[in-house]
PDB file with SEQRES, HELIX, SHEET and CRYST1 records, atoms N, CA, C and O in Angstrom:
SEQRES   1 A   78  UNK UNK UNK UNK UNK UNK UNK UNK UNK UNK UNK UNK UNK          
SEQRES   2 A   78  UNK UNK UNK UNK UNK UNK UNK UNK UNK UNK UNK UNK UNK          
SEQRES   3 A   78  UNK UNK UNK UNK UNK UNK UNK UNK UNK UNK UNK UNK UNK          
SEQRES   4 A   78  UNK UNK UNK UNK UNK UNK UNK UNK UNK UNK UNK UNK UNK          
SEQRES   5 A   78  UNK UNK UNK UNK UNK UNK UNK UNK UNK UNK UNK UNK UNK          
SEQRES   6 A   78  UNK UNK UNK UNK UNK UNK UNK UNK UNK UNK UNK UNK UNK          
HELIX    1 AA1 UNK A    3  UNK A    5  5                                   3    
HELIX    2 AA2 UNK A   10  UNK A   33  1                                  24    
HELIX    3 AA3 UNK A   40  UNK A   52  1                                  13    
HELIX    4 AA4 UNK A   62  UNK A   73  1                                  12    
CRYST1    1.000    1.000    1.000  90.00  90.00  90.00 P 1           1          
ATOM      1  N   UNK A   1      62.123  90.201 129.500  1.00  0.00           N  
ATOM      2  CA  UNK A   1      62.071  91.523 130.088  1.00  0.00           C  
ATOM      3  C   UNK A   1      63.448  92.169 129.945  1.00  0.00           C  
ATOM      4  O   UNK A   1      64.476  91.530 130.173  1.00  0.00           O  
ATOM      5  N   UNK A   2      63.450  93.409 129.576  1.00  0.00           N  
ATOM      6  CA  UNK A   2      64.673  94.180 129.413  1.00  0.00           C  
ATOM      7  C   UNK A   2      64.970  94.952 130.705  1.00  0.00           C  
ATOM      8  O   UNK A   2      64.039  95.310 131.427  1.00  0.00           O  
ATOM      9  N   UNK A   3      66.236  95.213 131.009  1.00  0.00           N  
ATOM     10  CA  UNK A   3      66.563  96.000 132.197  1.00  0.00           C  
ATOM     11  C   UNK A   3      65.831  97.342 132.233  1.00  0.00           C  
ATOM     12  O   UNK A   3      65.474  97.824 133.309  1.00  0.00           O  
ATOM     13  N   UNK A   4      65.610  97.937 131.086  1.00  0.00           N  
ATOM     14  CA  UNK A   4      64.911  99.226 131.034  1.00  0.00           C  
ATOM     15  C   UNK A   4      63.432  99.097 131.423  1.00  0.00           C  
ATOM     16  O   UNK A   4      62.767 100.103 131.670  1.00  0.00           O  
ATOM     17  N   UNK A   5      62.920  97.868 131.477  1.00  0.00           N  
ATOM     18  CA  UNK A   5      61.530  97.640 131.874  1.00  0.00           C  
ATOM     19  C   UNK A   5      61.356  97.623 133.392  1.00  0.00           C  
ATOM     20  O   UNK A   5      60.227  97.615 133.883  1.00  0.00           O  
ATOM     21  N   UNK A   6      62.454  97.619 134.131  1.00  0.00           N  
ATOM     22  CA  UNK A   6      62.389  97.542 135.587  1.00  0.00           C  
ATOM     23  C   UNK A   6      62.263  98.951 136.143  1.00  0.00           C  
ATOM     24  O   UNK A   6      63.184  99.759 136.027  1.00  0.00           O  
ATOM     25  N   UNK A   7      61.119  99.238 136.746  1.00  0.00           N  
ATOM     26  CA  UNK A   7      60.897 100.561 137.329  1.00  0.00           C  
ATOM     27  C   UNK A   7      59.738 100.484 138.320  1.00  0.00           C  
ATOM     28  O   UNK A   7      58.962  99.528 138.330  1.00  0.00           O  
ATOM     29  N   UNK A   8      59.649 101.512 139.144  1.00  0.00           N  
ATOM     30  CA  UNK A   8      58.545 101.594 140.091  1.00  0.00           C  
ATOM     31  C   UNK A   8      57.251 101.883 139.350  1.00  0.00           C  
ATOM     32  O   UNK A   8      57.248 102.602 138.351  1.00  0.00           O  
ATOM     33  N   UNK A   9      56.148 101.319 139.842  1.00  0.00           N  
ATOM     34  CA  UNK A   9      54.865 101.636 139.233  1.00  0.00           C  
ATOM     35  C   UNK A   9      54.478 103.064 139.618  1.00  0.00           C  
ATOM     36  O   UNK A   9      55.118 103.673 140.476  1.00  0.00           O  
ATOM     37  N   UNK A  10      53.454 103.586 138.997  1.00  0.00           N  
ATOM     38  CA  UNK A  10      53.080 104.984 139.216  1.00  0.00           C  
ATOM     39  C   UNK A  10      52.711 105.274 140.663  1.00  0.00           C  
ATOM     40  O   UNK A  10      53.042 106.341 141.181  1.00  0.00           O  
ATOM     41  N   UNK A  11      52.033 104.345 141.321  1.00  0.00           N  
ATOM     42  CA  UNK A  11      51.656 104.543 142.718  1.00  0.00           C  
ATOM     43  C   UNK A  11      52.888 104.611 143.621  1.00  0.00           C  
ATOM     44  O   UNK A  11      52.971 105.473 144.495  1.00  0.00           O  
ATOM     45  N   UNK A  12      53.834 103.712 143.413  1.00  0.00           N  
ATOM     46  CA  UNK A  12      55.066 103.722 144.200  1.00  0.00           C  
ATOM     47  C   UNK A  12      55.886 104.964 143.898  1.00  0.00           C  
ATOM     48  O   UNK A  12      56.461 105.564 144.806  1.00  0.00           O  
ATOM     49  N   UNK A  13      55.944 105.350 142.650  1.00  0.00           N  
ATOM     50  CA  UNK A  13      56.698 106.546 142.251  1.00  0.00           C  
ATOM     51  C   UNK A  13      56.122 107.786 142.936  1.00  0.00           C  
ATOM     52  O   UNK A  13      56.874 108.632 143.420  1.00  0.00           O  
ATOM     53  N   UNK A  14      54.810 107.895 142.978  1.00  0.00           N  
ATOM     54  CA  UNK A  14      54.157 109.032 143.647  1.00  0.00           C  
ATOM     55  C   UNK A  14      54.460 109.021 145.145  1.00  0.00           C  
ATOM     56  O   UNK A  14      54.696 110.078 145.730  1.00  0.00           O  
ATOM     57  N   UNK A  15      54.458 107.852 145.770  1.00  0.00           N  
ATOM     58  CA  UNK A  15      54.747 107.736 147.201  1.00  0.00           C  
ATOM     59  C   UNK A  15      56.189 108.136 147.495  1.00  0.00           C  
ATOM     60  O   UNK A  15      56.453 108.822 148.482  1.00  0.00           O  
ATOM     61  N   UNK A  16      57.107 107.720 146.659  1.00  0.00           N  
ATOM     62  CA  UNK A  16      58.515 108.078 146.835  1.00  0.00           C  
ATOM     63  C   UNK A  16      58.684 109.595 146.755  1.00  0.00           C  
ATOM     64  O   UNK A  16      59.396 110.184 147.568  1.00  0.00           O  
ATOM     65  N   UNK A  17      58.047 110.214 145.801  1.00  0.00           N  
ATOM     66  CA  UNK A  17      58.136 111.667 145.656  1.00  0.00           C  
ATOM     67  C   UNK A  17      57.490 112.379 146.843  1.00  0.00           C  
ATOM     68  O   UNK A  17      58.028 113.365 147.345  1.00  0.00           O  
ATOM     69  N   UNK A  18      56.355 111.889 147.283  1.00  0.00           N  
ATOM     70  CA  UNK A  18      55.679 112.465 148.455  1.00  0.00           C  
ATOM     71  C   UNK A  18      56.569 112.372 149.697  1.00  0.00           C  
ATOM     72  O   UNK A  18      56.696 113.340 150.447  1.00  0.00           O  
ATOM     73  N   UNK A  19      57.175 111.220 149.909  1.00  0.00           N  
ATOM     74  CA  UNK A  19      58.073 111.033 151.059  1.00  0.00           C  
ATOM     75  C   UNK A  19      59.288 111.959 150.955  1.00  0.00           C  
ATOM     76  O   UNK A  19      59.722 112.535 151.951  1.00  0.00           O  
ATOM     77  N   UNK A  20      59.820 112.093 149.767  1.00  0.00           N  
ATOM     78  CA  UNK A  20      60.967 112.955 149.539  1.00  0.00           C  
ATOM     79  C   UNK A  20      60.622 114.416 149.845  1.00  0.00           C  
ATOM     80  O   UNK A  20      61.400 115.120 150.489  1.00  0.00           O  
ATOM     81  N   UNK A  21      59.475 114.859 149.386  1.00  0.00           N  
ATOM     82  CA  UNK A  21      59.028 116.224 149.672  1.00  0.00           C  
ATOM     83  C   UNK A  21      58.852 116.445 151.168  1.00  0.00           C  
ATOM     84  O   UNK A  21      59.191 117.514 151.677  1.00  0.00           O  
ATOM     85  N   UNK A  22      58.332 115.459 151.874  1.00  0.00           N  
ATOM     86  CA  UNK A  22      58.120 115.571 153.320  1.00  0.00           C  
ATOM     87  C   UNK A  22      59.445 115.708 154.056  1.00  0.00           C  
ATOM     88  O   UNK A  22      59.558 116.517 154.978  1.00  0.00           O  
ATOM     89  N   UNK A  23      60.448 114.931 153.664  1.00  0.00           N  
ATOM     90  CA  UNK A  23      61.771 115.011 154.283  1.00  0.00           C  
ATOM     91  C   UNK A  23      62.368 116.405 154.059  1.00  0.00           C  
ATOM     92  O   UNK A  23      62.911 117.003 154.988  1.00  0.00           O  
ATOM     93  N   UNK A  24      62.271 116.912 152.849  1.00  0.00           N  
ATOM     94  CA  UNK A  24      62.760 118.251 152.533  1.00  0.00           C  
ATOM     95  C   UNK A  24      62.013 119.303 153.348  1.00  0.00           C  
ATOM     96  O   UNK A  24      62.631 120.173 153.963  1.00  0.00           O  
ATOM     97  N   UNK A  25      60.696 119.223 153.351  1.00  0.00           N  
ATOM     98  CA  UNK A  25      59.866 120.184 154.081  1.00  0.00           C  
ATOM     99  C   UNK A  25      60.222 120.206 155.564  1.00  0.00           C  
ATOM    100  O   UNK A  25      60.384 121.277 156.150  1.00  0.00           O  
ATOM    101  N   UNK A  26      60.344 119.037 156.165  1.00  0.00           N  
ATOM    102  CA  UNK A  26      60.675 118.960 157.593  1.00  0.00           C  
ATOM    103  C   UNK A  26      62.039 119.570 157.880  1.00  0.00           C  
ATOM    104  O   UNK A  26      62.198 120.272 158.879  1.00  0.00           O  
ATOM    105  N   UNK A  27      63.020 119.319 157.033  1.00  0.00           N  
ATOM    106  CA  UNK A  27      64.359 119.867 157.236  1.00  0.00           C  
ATOM    107  C   UNK A  27      64.337 121.395 157.122  1.00  0.00           C  
ATOM    108  O   UNK A  27      64.950 122.087 157.934  1.00  0.00           O  
ATOM    109  N   UNK A  28      63.639 121.912 156.127  1.00  0.00           N  
ATOM    110  CA  UNK A  28      63.560 123.360 155.941  1.00  0.00           C  
ATOM    111  C   UNK A  28      62.856 124.020 157.119  1.00  0.00           C  
ATOM    112  O   UNK A  28      63.349 125.009 157.661  1.00  0.00           O  
ATOM    113  N   UNK A  29      61.713 123.485 157.516  1.00  0.00           N  
ATOM    114  CA  UNK A  29      60.956 124.094 158.608  1.00  0.00           C  
ATOM    115  C   UNK A  29      61.688 124.000 159.938  1.00  0.00           C  
ATOM    116  O   UNK A  29      61.596 124.915 160.756  1.00  0.00           O  
ATOM    117  N   UNK A  30      62.401 122.926 160.165  1.00  0.00           N  
ATOM    118  CA  UNK A  30      63.163 122.785 161.403  1.00  0.00           C  
ATOM    119  C   UNK A  30      64.279 123.830 161.457  1.00  0.00           C  
ATOM    120  O   UNK A  30      64.494 124.453 162.497  1.00  0.00           O  
ATOM    121  N   UNK A  31      64.979 124.021 160.361  1.00  0.00           N  
ATOM    122  CA  UNK A  31      66.040 125.026 160.333  1.00  0.00           C  
ATOM    123  C   UNK A  31      65.479 126.444 160.415  1.00  0.00           C  
ATOM    124  O   UNK A  31      66.125 127.338 160.962  1.00  0.00           O  
ATOM    125  N   UNK A  32      64.297 126.647 159.880  1.00  0.00           N  
ATOM    126  CA  UNK A  32      63.680 127.978 159.944  1.00  0.00           C  
ATOM    127  C   UNK A  32      63.435 128.403 161.386  1.00  0.00           C  
ATOM    128  O   UNK A  32      63.425 129.597 161.684  1.00  0.00           O  
ATOM    129  N   UNK A  33      63.239 127.449 162.277  1.00  0.00           N  
ATOM    130  CA  UNK A  33      62.992 127.743 163.692  1.00  0.00           C  
ATOM    131  C   UNK A  33      64.248 128.203 164.427  1.00  0.00           C  
ATOM    132  O   UNK A  33      64.152 128.896 165.440  1.00  0.00           O  
ATOM    133  N   UNK A  34      65.421 127.827 163.928  1.00  0.00           N  
ATOM    134  CA  UNK A  34      66.642 128.030 164.714  1.00  0.00           C  
ATOM    135  C   UNK A  34      67.769 128.727 163.949  1.00  0.00           C  
ATOM    136  O   UNK A  34      68.933 128.596 164.325  1.00  0.00           O  
ATOM    137  N   UNK A  35      67.452 129.447 162.908  1.00  0.00           N  
ATOM    138  CA  UNK A  35      68.516 130.005 162.081  1.00  0.00           C  
ATOM    139  C   UNK A  35      68.550 131.527 162.058  1.00  0.00           C  
ATOM    140  O   UNK A  35      69.170 132.116 161.172  1.00  0.00           O  
ATOM    141  N   UNK A  36      67.905 132.159 162.999  1.00  0.00           N  
ATOM    142  CA  UNK A  36      67.906 133.624 163.046  1.00  0.00           C  
ATOM    143  C   UNK A  36      69.333 134.142 163.217  1.00  0.00           C  
ATOM    144  O   UNK A  36      70.088 133.647 164.054  1.00  0.00           O  
ATOM    145  N   UNK A  37      69.689 135.137 162.418  1.00  0.00           N  
ATOM    146  CA  UNK A  37      71.007 135.743 162.516  1.00  0.00           C  
ATOM    147  C   UNK A  37      72.117 134.988 161.806  1.00  0.00           C  
ATOM    148  O   UNK A  37      73.279 135.389 161.876  1.00  0.00           O  
ATOM    149  N   UNK A  38      71.780 133.913 161.130  1.00  0.00           N  
ATOM    150  CA  UNK A  38      72.793 133.121 160.427  1.00  0.00           C  
ATOM    151  C   UNK A  38      72.810 133.512 158.960  1.00  0.00           C  
ATOM    152  O   UNK A  38      71.832 134.044 158.435  1.00  0.00           O  
ATOM    153  N   UNK A  39      73.927 133.245 158.307  1.00  0.00           N  
ATOM    154  CA  UNK A  39      74.047 133.562 156.881  1.00  0.00           C  
ATOM    155  C   UNK A  39      73.387 132.475 156.033  1.00  0.00           C  
ATOM    156  O   UNK A  39      73.153 131.355 156.487  1.00  0.00           O  
ATOM    157  N   UNK A  40      73.103 132.840 154.816  1.00  0.00           N  
ATOM    158  CA  UNK A  40      72.520 131.891 153.872  1.00  0.00           C  
ATOM    159  C   UNK A  40      73.456 130.708 153.641  1.00  0.00           C  
ATOM    160  O   UNK A  40      72.999 129.573 153.501  1.00  0.00           O  
ATOM    161  N   UNK A  41      74.768 130.969 153.601  1.00  0.00           N  
ATOM    162  CA  UNK A  41      75.736 129.886 153.402  1.00  0.00           C  
ATOM    163  C   UNK A  41      75.725 128.906 154.575  1.00  0.00           C  
ATOM    164  O   UNK A  41      75.842 127.697 154.377  1.00  0.00           O  
ATOM    165  N   UNK A  42      75.584 129.428 155.796  1.00  0.00           N  
ATOM    166  CA  UNK A  42      75.522 128.557 156.976  1.00  0.00           C  
ATOM    167  C   UNK A  42      74.257 127.693 156.950  1.00  0.00           C  
ATOM    168  O   UNK A  42      74.304 126.497 157.236  1.00  0.00           O  
ATOM    169  N   UNK A  43      73.149 128.307 156.607  1.00  0.00           N  
ATOM    170  CA  UNK A  43      71.886 127.561 156.541  1.00  0.00           C  
ATOM    171  C   UNK A  43      71.935 126.536 155.417  1.00  0.00           C  
ATOM    172  O   UNK A  43      71.459 125.412 155.574  1.00  0.00           O  
ATOM    173  N   UNK A  44      72.511 126.924 154.286  1.00  0.00           N  
ATOM    174  CA  UNK A  44      72.682 125.994 153.163  1.00  0.00           C  
ATOM    175  C   UNK A  44      73.476 124.767 153.614  1.00  0.00           C  
ATOM    176  O   UNK A  44      73.095 123.632 153.327  1.00  0.00           O  
ATOM    177  N   UNK A  45      74.569 125.004 154.315  1.00  0.00           N  
ATOM    178  CA  UNK A  45      75.406 123.896 154.791  1.00  0.00           C  
ATOM    179  C   UNK A  45      74.621 122.987 155.734  1.00  0.00           C  
ATOM    180  O   UNK A  45      74.757 121.765 155.678  1.00  0.00           O  
ATOM    181  N   UNK A  46      73.810 123.577 156.589  1.00  0.00           N  
ATOM    182  CA  UNK A  46      73.000 122.768 157.506  1.00  0.00           C  
ATOM    183  C   UNK A  46      71.922 121.978 156.758  1.00  0.00           C  
ATOM    184  O   UNK A  46      71.657 120.823 157.091  1.00  0.00           O  
ATOM    185  N   UNK A  47      71.308 122.592 155.760  1.00  0.00           N  
ATOM    186  CA  UNK A  47      70.322 121.866 154.946  1.00  0.00           C  
ATOM    187  C   UNK A  47      70.985 120.703 154.225  1.00  0.00           C  
ATOM    188  O   UNK A  47      70.469 119.586 154.218  1.00  0.00           O  
ATOM    189  N   UNK A  48      72.128 120.976 153.623  1.00  0.00           N  
ATOM    190  CA  UNK A  48      72.868 119.923 152.937  1.00  0.00           C  
ATOM    191  C   UNK A  48      73.164 118.776 153.896  1.00  0.00           C  
ATOM    192  O   UNK A  48      72.953 117.609 153.567  1.00  0.00           O  
ATOM    193  N   UNK A  49      73.647 119.115 155.069  1.00  0.00           N  
ATOM    194  CA  UNK A  49      73.988 118.102 156.072  1.00  0.00           C  
ATOM    195  C   UNK A  49      72.758 117.301 156.501  1.00  0.00           C  
ATOM    196  O   UNK A  49      72.832 116.085 156.677  1.00  0.00           O  
ATOM    197  N   UNK A  50      71.644 117.980 156.666  1.00  0.00           N  
ATOM    198  CA  UNK A  50      70.417 117.314 157.102  1.00  0.00           C  
ATOM    199  C   UNK A  50      69.851 116.383 156.035  1.00  0.00           C  
ATOM    200  O   UNK A  50      69.187 115.398 156.360  1.00  0.00           O  
ATOM    201  N   UNK A  51      70.104 116.683 154.783  1.00  0.00           N  
ATOM    202  CA  UNK A  51      69.493 115.924 153.689  1.00  0.00           C  
ATOM    203  C   UNK A  51      70.404 114.874 153.058  1.00  0.00           C  
ATOM    204  O   UNK A  51      69.908 113.888 152.514  1.00  0.00           O  
ATOM    205  N   UNK A  52      71.705 115.056 153.114  1.00  0.00           N  
ATOM    206  CA  UNK A  52      72.623 114.214 152.335  1.00  0.00           C  
ATOM    207  C   UNK A  52      72.519 112.724 152.653  1.00  0.00           C  
ATOM    208  O   UNK A  52      72.674 111.899 151.753  1.00  0.00           O  
ATOM    209  N   UNK A  53      72.263 112.364 153.892  1.00  0.00           N  
ATOM    210  CA  UNK A  53      72.187 110.943 154.242  1.00  0.00           C  
ATOM    211  C   UNK A  53      70.771 110.376 154.144  1.00  0.00           C  
ATOM    212  O   UNK A  53      70.547 109.201 154.432  1.00  0.00           O  
ATOM    213  N   UNK A  54      69.827 111.208 153.741  1.00  0.00           N  
ATOM    214  CA  UNK A  54      68.438 110.768 153.630  1.00  0.00           C  
ATOM    215  C   UNK A  54      68.104 110.232 152.243  1.00  0.00           C  
ATOM    216  O   UNK A  54      67.066 109.599 152.047  1.00  0.00           O  
ATOM    217  N   UNK A  55      68.989 110.490 151.284  1.00  0.00           N  
ATOM    218  CA  UNK A  55      68.708 110.128 149.897  1.00  0.00           C  
ATOM    219  C   UNK A  55      69.892 109.382 149.293  1.00  0.00           C  
ATOM    220  O   UNK A  55      71.047 109.646 149.627  1.00  0.00           O  
ATOM    221  N   UNK A  56      69.588 108.463 148.415  1.00  0.00           N  
ATOM    222  CA  UNK A  56      70.618 107.748 147.667  1.00  0.00           C  
ATOM    223  C   UNK A  56      71.181 108.703 146.623  1.00  0.00           C  
ATOM    224  O   UNK A  56      70.425 109.344 145.894  1.00  0.00           O  
ATOM    225  N   UNK A  57      72.494 108.797 146.550  1.00  0.00           N  
ATOM    226  CA  UNK A  57      73.161 109.604 145.524  1.00  0.00           C  
ATOM    227  C   UNK A  57      72.681 111.055 145.545  1.00  0.00           C  
ATOM    228  O   UNK A  57      72.368 111.623 144.499  1.00  0.00           O  
ATOM    229  N   UNK A  58      72.624 111.656 146.738  1.00  0.00           N  
ATOM    230  CA  UNK A  58      72.123 113.025 146.904  1.00  0.00           C  
ATOM    231  C   UNK A  58      73.037 114.033 146.227  1.00  0.00           C  
ATOM    232  O   UNK A  58      74.248 114.040 146.451  1.00  0.00           O  
ATOM    233  N   UNK A  59      72.457 114.867 145.412  1.00  0.00           N  
ATOM    234  CA  UNK A  59      73.150 115.980 144.770  1.00  0.00           C  
ATOM    235  C   UNK A  59      72.291 117.219 144.992  1.00  0.00           C  
ATOM    236  O   UNK A  59      71.183 117.297 144.461  1.00  0.00           O  
ATOM    237  N   UNK A  60      72.779 118.192 145.768  1.00  0.00           N  
ATOM    238  CA  UNK A  60      71.965 119.378 146.003  1.00  0.00           C  
ATOM    239  C   UNK A  60      71.816 120.196 144.729  1.00  0.00           C  
ATOM    240  O   UNK A  60      72.759 120.346 143.952  1.00  0.00           O  
ATOM    241  N   UNK A  61      70.641 120.708 144.538  1.00  0.00           N  
ATOM    242  CA  UNK A  61      70.372 121.560 143.383  1.00  0.00           C  
ATOM    243  C   UNK A  61      70.060 122.971 143.838  1.00  0.00           C  
ATOM    244  O   UNK A  61      70.263 123.313 145.002  1.00  0.00           O  
ATOM    245  N   UNK A  62      69.576 123.775 142.940  1.00  0.00           N  
ATOM    246  CA  UNK A  62      69.279 125.169 143.278  1.00  0.00           C  
ATOM    247  C   UNK A  62      68.158 125.299 144.315  1.00  0.00           C  
ATOM    248  O   UNK A  62      68.030 126.344 144.953  1.00  0.00           O  
ATOM    249  N   UNK A  63      67.350 124.254 144.487  1.00  0.00           N  
ATOM    250  CA  UNK A  63      66.277 124.307 145.486  1.00  0.00           C  
ATOM    251  C   UNK A  63      66.838 124.552 146.879  1.00  0.00           C  
ATOM    252  O   UNK A  63      66.272 125.331 147.646  1.00  0.00           O  
ATOM    253  N   UNK A  64      67.945 123.895 147.213  1.00  0.00           N  
ATOM    254  CA  UNK A  64      68.518 124.020 148.550  1.00  0.00           C  
ATOM    255  C   UNK A  64      68.942 125.475 148.792  1.00  0.00           C  
ATOM    256  O   UNK A  64      68.717 126.003 149.881  1.00  0.00           O  
ATOM    257  N   UNK A  65      69.539 126.115 147.816  1.00  0.00           N  
ATOM    258  CA  UNK A  65      69.928 127.526 147.939  1.00  0.00           C  
ATOM    259  C   UNK A  65      68.681 128.404 148.086  1.00  0.00           C  
ATOM    260  O   UNK A  65      68.667 129.326 148.901  1.00  0.00           O  
ATOM    261  N   UNK A  66      67.654 128.126 147.313  1.00  0.00           N  
ATOM    262  CA  UNK A  66      66.408 128.893 147.392  1.00  0.00           C  
ATOM    263  C   UNK A  66      65.825 128.823 148.796  1.00  0.00           C  
ATOM    264  O   UNK A  66      65.407 129.840 149.349  1.00  0.00           O  
ATOM    265  N   UNK A  67      65.795 127.629 149.372  1.00  0.00           N  
ATOM    266  CA  UNK A  67      65.227 127.472 150.712  1.00  0.00           C  
ATOM    267  C   UNK A  67      66.133 128.086 151.775  1.00  0.00           C  
ATOM    268  O   UNK A  67      65.634 128.650 152.748  1.00  0.00           O  
ATOM    269  N   UNK A  68      67.429 127.992 151.614  1.00  0.00           N  
ATOM    270  CA  UNK A  68      68.353 128.630 152.566  1.00  0.00           C  
ATOM    271  C   UNK A  68      68.151 130.143 152.550  1.00  0.00           C  
ATOM    272  O   UNK A  68      68.099 130.775 153.605  1.00  0.00           O  
ATOM    273  N   UNK A  69      68.038 130.719 151.368  1.00  0.00           N  
ATOM    274  CA  UNK A  69      67.807 132.165 151.258  1.00  0.00           C  
ATOM    275  C   UNK A  69      66.475 132.555 151.883  1.00  0.00           C  
ATOM    276  O   UNK A  69      66.380 133.584 152.550  1.00  0.00           O  
ATOM    277  N   UNK A  70      65.451 131.745 151.673  1.00  0.00           N  
ATOM    278  CA  UNK A  70      64.129 132.031 152.229  1.00  0.00           C  
ATOM    279  C   UNK A  70      64.142 131.942 153.754  1.00  0.00           C  
ATOM    280  O   UNK A  70      63.488 132.737 154.430  1.00  0.00           O  
ATOM    281  N   UNK A  71      64.874 130.988 154.288  1.00  0.00           N  
ATOM    282  CA  UNK A  71      64.984 130.861 155.758  1.00  0.00           C  
ATOM    283  C   UNK A  71      65.618 132.117 156.336  1.00  0.00           C  
ATOM    284  O   UNK A  71      65.116 132.686 157.305  1.00  0.00           O  
ATOM    285  N   UNK A  72      66.723 132.546 155.737  1.00  0.00           N  
ATOM    286  CA  UNK A  72      67.431 133.731 156.231  1.00  0.00           C  
ATOM    287  C   UNK A  72      66.552 134.981 156.111  1.00  0.00           C  
ATOM    288  O   UNK A  72      66.616 135.874 156.956  1.00  0.00           O  
ATOM    289  N   UNK A  73      65.746 135.035 155.071  1.00  0.00           N  
ATOM    290  CA  UNK A  73      64.853 136.177 154.870  1.00  0.00           C  
ATOM    291  C   UNK A  73      63.640 136.136 155.792  1.00  0.00           C  
ATOM    292  O   UNK A  73      62.886 137.106 155.869  1.00  0.00           O  
ATOM    293  N   UNK A  74      63.449 135.020 156.491  1.00  0.00           N  
ATOM    294  CA  UNK A  74      62.306 134.899 157.396  1.00  0.00           C  
ATOM    295  C   UNK A  74      60.994 134.648 156.678  1.00  0.00           C  
ATOM    296  O   UNK A  74      59.934 135.053 157.156  1.00  0.00           O  
ATOM    297  N   UNK A  75      61.057 133.986 155.537  1.00  0.00           N  
ATOM    298  CA  UNK A  75      59.870 133.769 154.709  1.00  0.00           C  
ATOM    299  C   UNK A  75      58.976 132.614 155.148  1.00  0.00           C  
ATOM    300  O   UNK A  75      57.939 132.375 154.529  1.00  0.00           O  
ATOM    301  N   UNK A  76      59.353 131.895 156.199  1.00  0.00           N  
ATOM    302  CA  UNK A  76      58.553 130.741 156.619  1.00  0.00           C  
ATOM    303  C   UNK A  76      57.831 131.058 157.921  1.00  0.00           C  
ATOM    304  O   UNK A  76      58.428 131.534 158.886  1.00  0.00           O  
ATOM    305  N   UNK A  77      56.538 130.783 157.923  1.00  0.00           N  
ATOM    306  CA  UNK A  77      55.732 130.989 159.121  1.00  0.00           C  
ATOM    307  C   UNK A  77      56.042 129.880 160.124  1.00  0.00           C  
ATOM    308  O   UNK A  77      56.323 128.744 159.741  1.00  0.00           O  
ATOM    309  N   UNK A  78      55.989 130.216 161.390  1.00  0.00           N  
ATOM    310  CA  UNK A  78      56.251 129.215 162.433  1.00  0.00           C  
ATOM    311  C   UNK A  78      54.997 128.484 162.800  1.00  0.00           C  
ATOM    312  O   UNK A  78      55.025 127.604 163.661  1.00  0.00           O  
TER     313      UNK A  78                                                      
END                                                                             
């Protein structure tokens, strides 16, 4: 067996992605409840803080900015 042969099976990979999406969703919705009057940069920083310790080797991408902007715009239903 080669090192490149070591990977999660499709079922585990799908579960990992599902769990990851749930963590992101919960963080976004929680901040949407309490971020009225805050800037997008402040919300971005809070999202980053909420997510950084939940993932191995976390690197924020443009998604975090998109969700911070949407929170500030009030785009999420309560």
